[in-house]
Amino acid sequence: MTTPTPYNGWRSKRLIFLAPEPYHEDFLHAMSQDWTSFTNAAPMLPTPNGTDGAKDFRTWLQKAMLGVVICLPGEDAASEAAPAEPSAPELPPGGPAVRNPAASAVPTLNAKHTPIGTLTLTGSPENMSRMSRHRRVDIGINVSSAYQGQGYGSEAILWSLEFAFKHAGMHRVGIGAMSYNTGAVRLYERLGFKPEGRIRDFFWHDGEFWDAVELGMLEGEWWERYGGRGKRGVMAKEDAEGGAEKS
């Protein structure tokens, strides 16, 4: 008799979602040097970022309502933590393996967890406790360019929507994109987000101004599309994951 796999809310079909830890800072620093993913995900001026910037970003992730490092789990990954490899004696017991400086720009922490991006759910930055009654958050996602085009972005977004609506009790989830990132806008619409507006000439990029495109999904829309209990909901989710444009 087959024993059913226990539910793990920090896993999706191919991904595991980890709390940002100091040992992720090498990866976060590498991500800040990834021109393609940075300019598609962040409106800031793309300047070289030092290691202190990676620490600041990790701190910001930890302060978000939900801030995670998106990882590919190894074959034997059974926990949300990334323990040390035996070959890292310079670290205290239980610490993570250190990236080899000569390795790829997107480091592998160890054989169990390979970080490929970050994801956040954030609310209003001012007086969050007074704004919480509105039950709305925005998704921020950045996948390393080395791992784009394989559906990981879609999978992570679907996971974050389930977390927001089913577990965190949100009423609205928003997501945005620069208008030059047409692939992202098409993907978000395919996943069920509704276009809600454009802010004209909001971003300066590559020598010209571009619009900000705002999209959103309400809890009723998510429950109708993905949250149905039983076969109908499972089939709807599988159809979305299988037919979503690769991100």
mmCIF file of C-alpha atoms in Angstrom:
data_model
loop_
_atom_site.group_PDB
_atom_site.id
_atom_site.type_symbol
_atom_site.label_atom_id
_atom_site.label_comp_id
_atom_site.label_asym_id
_atom_site.label_seq_id
_atom_site.Cartn_x
_atom_site.Cartn_y
_atom_site.Cartn_z
ATOM 1 C CA MET A 1 0.000 0.000 0.000
ATOM 2 C CA THR A 2 1.369 3.373 -1.055
ATOM 3 C CA THR A 3 1.740 5.959 1.690
ATOM 4 C CA PRO A 4 0.456 9.377 0.547
ATOM 5 C CA THR A 5 3.011 12.189 0.490
ATOM 6 C CA PRO A 6 2.349 14.669 3.328
ATOM 7 C CA TYR A 7 1.273 18.124 2.227
ATOM 8 C CA ASN A 8 4.092 20.665 2.299
ATOM 9 C CA GLY A 9 2.994 24.262 1.753
ATOM 10 C CA TRP A 10 6.558 25.353 1.028
ATOM 11 C CA ARG A 11 6.843 23.126 -2.035
ATOM 12 C CA SER A 12 5.335 23.152 -5.499
ATOM 13 C CA LYS A 13 5.715 20.532 -8.210
ATOM 14 C CA ARG A 14 9.351 21.386 -9.002
ATOM 15 C CA LEU A 15 10.313 24.115 -6.542
ATOM 16 C CA ILE A 16 11.004 24.662 -2.871
ATOM 17 C CA PHE A 17 10.627 28.057 -1.186
ATOM 18 C CA LEU A 18 13.109 28.957 1.546
ATOM 19 C CA ALA A 19 13.457 31.792 4.023
ATOM 20 C CA PRO A 20 16.339 34.106 3.029
ATOM 21 C CA GLU A 21 19.409 33.317 5.083
ATOM 22 C CA PRO A 22 22.931 34.789 5.215
ATOM 23 C CA TYR A 23 24.204 31.934 3.045
ATOM 24 C CA HIS A 24 21.906 33.162 0.244
ATOM 25 C CA GLU A 25 23.756 36.474 -0.015
ATOM 26 C CA ASP A 26 26.208 35.183 -2.635
ATOM 27 C CA PHE A 27 23.248 34.289 -4.805
ATOM 28 C CA LEU A 28 21.432 37.585 -4.143
ATOM 29 C CA HIS A 29 24.586 39.471 -5.075
ATOM 30 C CA ALA A 30 24.899 37.440 -8.296
ATOM 31 C CA MET A 31 21.255 38.220 -9.107
ATOM 32 C CA SER A 32 21.922 41.951 -8.764
ATOM 33 C CA GLN A 33 24.623 41.593 -11.431
ATOM 34 C CA ASP A 34 22.238 39.797 -13.817
ATOM 35 C CA TRP A 35 21.421 42.657 -16.176
ATOM 36 C CA THR A 36 18.505 40.988 -17.982
ATOM 37 C CA SER A 37 16.574 39.816 -14.945
ATOM 38 C CA PHE A 38 17.335 43.005 -12.972
ATOM 39 C CA THR A 39 16.116 45.429 -15.653
ATOM 40 C CA ASN A 40 12.958 43.364 -16.228
ATOM 41 C CA ALA A 41 12.107 43.159 -12.529
ATOM 42 C CA ALA A 42 13.339 46.364 -10.881
ATOM 43 C CA PRO A 43 12.737 50.032 -11.740
ATOM 44 C CA MET A 44 15.962 51.184 -10.067
ATOM 45 C CA LEU A 45 18.963 52.449 -11.994
ATOM 46 C CA PRO A 46 21.036 49.313 -12.752
ATOM 47 C CA THR A 47 24.308 50.189 -11.046
ATOM 48 C CA PRO A 48 26.945 47.698 -9.835
ATOM 49 C CA ASN A 49 25.839 46.399 -6.465
ATOM 50 C CA GLY A 50 28.247 45.416 -3.695
ATOM 51 C CA THR A 51 27.924 42.696 -1.108
ATOM 52 C CA ASP A 52 26.375 45.141 1.381
ATOM 53 C CA GLY A 53 23.515 45.555 -1.071
ATOM 54 C CA ALA A 54 22.885 41.808 -0.935
ATOM 55 C CA LYS A 55 22.656 41.990 2.854
ATOM 56 C CA ASP A 56 20.214 44.900 2.627
ATOM 57 C CA PHE A 57 18.082 43.013 0.108
ATOM 58 C CA ARG A 58 18.013 39.920 2.311
ATOM 59 C CA THR A 59 16.860 42.073 5.221
ATOM 60 C CA TRP A 60 14.130 43.563 3.039
ATOM 61 C CA LEU A 61 12.981 40.084 1.990
ATOM 62 C CA GLN A 62 12.743 39.070 5.634
ATOM 63 C CA LYS A 63 10.558 42.081 6.446
ATOM 64 C CA ALA A 64 8.046 41.422 3.645
ATOM 65 C CA MET A 65 4.778 39.686 4.490
ATOM 66 C CA LEU A 66 6.214 36.811 2.464
ATOM 67 C CA GLY A 67 9.777 36.849 1.195
ATOM 68 C CA VAL A 68 11.340 33.663 -0.133
ATOM 69 C CA VAL A 69 14.239 32.386 -2.181
ATOM 70 C CA ILE A 70 12.979 30.183 -5.009
ATOM 71 C CA CYS A 71 15.041 26.990 -5.214
ATOM 72 C CA LEU A 72 15.313 23.791 -7.181
ATOM 73 C CA PRO A 73 15.385 20.950 -4.633
ATOM 74 C CA GLY A 74 17.747 18.033 -4.975
ATOM 75 C CA GLU A 75 16.486 14.513 -5.439
ATOM 76 C CA ASP A 76 16.701 13.733 -1.724
ATOM 77 C CA ALA A 77 15.560 17.131 -0.398
ATOM 78 C CA ALA A 78 13.249 16.432 2.522
ATOM 79 C CA SER A 79 13.387 19.654 4.538
ATOM 80 C CA GLU A 80 13.155 23.385 4.017
ATOM 81 C CA ALA A 81 16.653 23.968 5.380
ATOM 82 C CA ALA A 82 19.910 23.721 3.449
ATOM 83 C CA PRO A 83 22.440 21.893 5.676
ATOM 84 C CA ALA A 84 26.168 22.059 5.153
ATOM 85 C CA GLU A 85 28.089 19.744 2.923
ATOM 86 C CA PRO A 86 30.642 17.605 4.811
ATOM 87 C CA SER A 87 33.380 19.242 2.705
ATOM 88 C CA ALA A 88 32.893 22.637 4.377
ATOM 89 C CA PRO A 89 34.791 22.241 7.678
ATOM 90 C CA GLU A 90 35.404 25.974 8.001
ATOM 91 C CA LEU A 91 31.741 26.510 8.826
ATOM 92 C CA PRO A 92 30.021 25.628 12.108
ATOM 93 C CA PRO A 93 27.918 22.436 12.178
ATOM 94 C CA GLY A 94 24.629 22.967 10.366
ATOM 95 C CA GLY A 95 25.933 25.882 8.325
ATOM 96 C CA PRO A 96 25.579 25.995 4.541
ATOM 97 C CA ALA A 97 28.210 25.252 1.973
ATOM 98 C CA VAL A 98 30.073 28.238 0.573
ATOM 99 C CA ARG A 99 30.004 29.007 -3.115
ATOM 100 C CA ASN A 100 33.233 28.506 -4.997
ATOM 101 C CA PRO A 101 34.161 31.990 -6.332
ATOM 102 C CA ALA A 102 35.124 30.385 -9.628
ATOM 103 C CA ALA A 103 31.693 28.791 -10.024
ATOM 104 C CA SER A 104 28.813 30.001 -12.174
ATOM 105 C CA ALA A 105 27.279 33.444 -11.591
ATOM 106 C CA VAL A 106 24.222 31.595 -10.305
ATOM 107 C CA PRO A 107 25.669 29.521 -7.449
ATOM 108 C CA THR A 108 24.519 26.142 -6.219
ATOM 109 C CA LEU A 109 24.417 26.162 -2.413
ATOM 110 C CA ASN A 110 24.757 22.416 -2.206
ATOM 111 C CA ALA A 111 23.470 19.261 -3.816
ATOM 112 C CA LYS A 112 20.029 19.763 -2.275
ATOM 113 C CA HIS A 113 18.942 23.307 -3.037
ATOM 114 C CA THR A 114 19.839 25.482 -6.019
ATOM 115 C CA PRO A 115 18.557 29.086 -5.734
ATOM 116 C CA ILE A 116 17.095 30.464 -8.948
ATOM 117 C CA GLY A 117 15.150 33.570 -7.923
ATOM 118 C CA THR A 118 13.205 35.501 -5.306
ATOM 119 C CA LEU A 119 9.535 36.149 -4.656
ATOM 120 C CA THR A 120 7.720 38.549 -2.342
ATOM 121 C CA LEU A 121 4.211 39.423 -1.268
ATOM 122 C CA THR A 122 4.153 42.975 0.075
ATOM 123 C CA GLY A 123 1.480 45.365 1.264
ATOM 124 C CA SER A 124 1.480 49.110 1.696
ATOM 125 C CA PRO A 125 4.828 50.167 3.187
ATOM 126 C CA GLU A 126 3.275 52.932 5.300
ATOM 127 C CA ASN A 127 1.290 52.049 8.413
ATOM 128 C CA MET A 128 0.921 48.429 7.330
ATOM 129 C CA SER A 129 -0.966 47.516 10.483
ATOM 130 C CA ARG A 130 -3.583 50.136 9.644
ATOM 131 C CA MET A 131 -3.764 49.034 6.010
ATOM 132 C CA SER A 132 -4.122 45.307 6.668
ATOM 133 C CA ARG A 133 -7.919 45.477 6.732
ATOM 134 C CA HIS A 134 -7.877 45.986 2.944
ATOM 135 C CA ARG A 135 -6.372 42.487 2.519
ATOM 136 C CA ARG A 136 -4.317 43.275 -0.546
ATOM 137 C CA VAL A 137 -0.736 42.499 -1.515
ATOM 138 C CA ASP A 138 1.488 42.768 -4.578
ATOM 139 C CA ILE A 139 3.721 40.081 -6.057
ATOM 140 C CA GLY A 140 7.343 40.805 -6.780
ATOM 141 C CA ILE A 141 9.239 38.105 -8.634
ATOM 142 C CA ASN A 142 12.683 37.846 -10.175
ATOM 143 C CA VAL A 143 14.001 34.674 -11.795
ATOM 144 C CA SER A 144 17.631 34.445 -12.856
ATOM 145 C CA SER A 145 17.992 34.719 -16.619
ATOM 146 C CA ALA A 146 19.782 31.341 -16.599
ATOM 147 C CA TYR A 147 16.506 29.708 -15.476
ATOM 148 C CA GLN A 148 13.975 31.691 -17.477
ATOM 149 C CA GLY A 149 11.939 30.067 -20.238
ATOM 150 C CA GLN A 150 11.350 26.866 -18.250
ATOM 151 C CA GLY A 151 8.064 27.682 -16.521
ATOM 152 C CA TYR A 152 9.568 28.321 -13.079
ATOM 153 C CA GLY A 153 8.188 31.855 -12.913
ATOM 154 C CA SER A 154 4.669 30.623 -13.674
ATOM 155 C CA GLU A 155 4.938 27.875 -11.080
ATOM 156 C CA ALA A 156 6.192 30.253 -8.395
ATOM 157 C CA ILE A 157 3.426 32.774 -9.097
ATOM 158 C CA LEU A 158 0.756 30.071 -8.896
ATOM 159 C CA TRP A 159 2.221 28.941 -5.576
ATOM 160 C CA SER A 160 2.194 32.506 -4.219
ATOM 161 C CA LEU A 161 -1.437 32.969 -5.267
ATOM 162 C CA GLU A 162 -2.459 29.842 -3.365
ATOM 163 C CA PHE A 163 -0.529 31.088 -0.338
ATOM 164 C CA ALA A 164 -2.143 34.539 -0.528
ATOM 165 C CA PHE A 165 -5.759 33.505 -1.043
ATOM 166 C CA LYS A 166 -5.974 30.120 0.651
ATOM 167 C CA HIS A 167 -3.646 30.586 3.612
ATOM 168 C CA ALA A 168 -3.155 34.328 4.195
ATOM 169 C CA GLY A 169 -6.782 35.315 3.565
ATOM 170 C CA MET A 170 -6.022 38.036 1.018
ATOM 171 C CA HIS A 171 -8.782 39.586 -1.072
ATOM 172 C CA ARG A 172 -6.678 41.028 -3.882
ATOM 173 C CA VAL A 173 -3.257 40.242 -5.329
ATOM 174 C CA GLY A 174 -1.657 42.664 -7.745
ATOM 175 C CA ILE A 175 1.277 42.316 -10.106
ATOM 176 C CA GLY A 176 2.927 44.806 -12.430
ATOM 177 C CA ALA A 177 5.340 44.991 -15.322
ATOM 178 C CA MET A 178 7.155 47.523 -17.431
ATOM 179 C CA SER A 179 5.425 47.836 -20.792
ATOM 180 C CA TYR A 180 8.593 46.815 -22.630
ATOM 181 C CA ASN A 181 8.368 43.415 -20.896
ATOM 182 C CA THR A 182 5.542 42.223 -23.127
ATOM 183 C CA GLY A 183 6.214 38.559 -22.384
ATOM 184 C CA ALA A 184 5.553 39.102 -18.682
ATOM 185 C CA VAL A 185 2.291 40.938 -19.376
ATOM 186 C CA ARG A 186 1.051 38.108 -21.615
ATOM 187 C CA LEU A 187 2.052 35.524 -19.021
ATOM 188 C CA TYR A 188 0.228 37.300 -16.186
ATOM 189 C CA GLU A 189 -2.934 37.555 -18.272
ATOM 190 C CA ARG A 190 -2.706 33.861 -19.180
ATOM 191 C CA LEU A 191 -2.433 32.982 -15.497
ATOM 192 C CA GLY A 192 -5.684 34.835 -14.861
ATOM 193 C CA PHE A 193 -4.660 38.359 -13.849
ATOM 194 C CA LYS A 194 -6.939 41.099 -15.161
ATOM 195 C CA PRO A 195 -5.501 44.273 -16.714
ATOM 196 C CA GLU A 196 -6.397 47.169 -14.415
ATOM 197 C CA GLY A 197 -4.598 50.145 -15.868
ATOM 198 C CA ARG A 198 -1.495 51.805 -17.247
ATOM 199 C CA ILE A 199 0.562 54.649 -15.862
ATOM 200 C CA ARG A 200 1.981 56.491 -18.839
ATOM 201 C CA ASP A 201 5.695 57.197 -19.217
ATOM 202 C CA PHE A 202 6.428 55.821 -15.748
ATOM 203 C CA PHE A 203 9.801 54.128 -16.417
ATOM 204 C CA TRP A 204 12.907 55.382 -18.199
ATOM 205 C CA HIS A 205 14.626 52.443 -19.901
ATOM 206 C CA ASP A 206 17.070 52.083 -22.754
ATOM 207 C CA GLY A 207 16.767 55.700 -23.871
ATOM 208 C CA GLU A 208 12.999 56.194 -23.701
ATOM 209 C CA PHE A 209 9.976 56.251 -21.401
ATOM 210 C CA TRP A 210 7.727 53.241 -20.930
ATOM 211 C CA ASP A 211 4.380 52.691 -19.241
ATOM 212 C CA ALA A 212 3.724 50.783 -16.051
ATOM 213 C CA VAL A 213 1.158 48.002 -16.615
ATOM 214 C CA GLU A 214 -0.919 47.049 -13.565
ATOM 215 C CA LEU A 215 -2.836 43.773 -13.253
ATOM 216 C CA GLY A 216 -4.741 42.118 -10.433
ATOM 217 C CA MET A 217 -6.666 39.064 -9.292
ATOM 218 C CA LEU A 218 -9.462 38.919 -6.720
ATOM 219 C CA GLU A 219 -10.041 36.048 -4.333
ATOM 220 C CA GLY A 220 -13.275 35.005 -6.044
ATOM 221 C CA GLU A 221 -11.479 34.826 -9.385
ATOM 222 C CA TRP A 222 -8.766 32.636 -7.899
ATOM 223 C CA TRP A 223 -11.218 30.277 -6.200
ATOM 224 C CA GLU A 224 -13.180 29.934 -9.438
ATOM 225 C CA ARG A 225 -10.105 29.294 -11.586
ATOM 226 C CA TYR A 226 -7.794 27.357 -9.270
ATOM 227 C CA GLY A 227 -9.281 26.832 -5.850
ATOM 228 C CA GLY A 228 -12.120 24.439 -6.545
ATOM 229 C CA ARG A 229 -11.813 21.466 -4.231
ATOM 230 C CA GLY A 230 -11.688 18.090 -5.884
ATOM 231 C CA LYS A 231 -11.116 17.115 -9.502
ATOM 232 C CA ARG A 232 -12.349 20.323 -11.143
ATOM 233 C CA GLY A 233 -9.898 22.546 -9.272
ATOM 234 C CA VAL A 234 -6.977 20.176 -9.804
ATOM 235 C CA MET A 235 -7.671 19.963 -13.528
ATOM 236 C CA ALA A 236 -7.914 23.739 -13.849
ATOM 237 C CA LYS A 237 -4.571 24.190 -12.119
ATOM 238 C CA GLU A 238 -2.884 21.522 -14.231
ATOM 239 C CA ASP A 239 -4.263 23.106 -17.418
ATOM 240 C CA ALA A 240 -2.878 26.484 -16.376
ATOM 241 C CA GLU A 241 0.538 25.084 -15.506
ATOM 242 C CA GLY A 242 0.723 23.094 -18.723
ATOM 243 C CA GLY A 243 -0.486 25.868 -21.006
ATOM 244 C CA ALA A 244 1.192 28.853 -19.408
ATOM 245 C CA GLU A 245 3.728 30.698 -21.477
ATOM 246 C CA LYS A 246 7.207 29.801 -20.280
ATOM 247 C CA SER A 247 8.714 32.360 -17.922
#
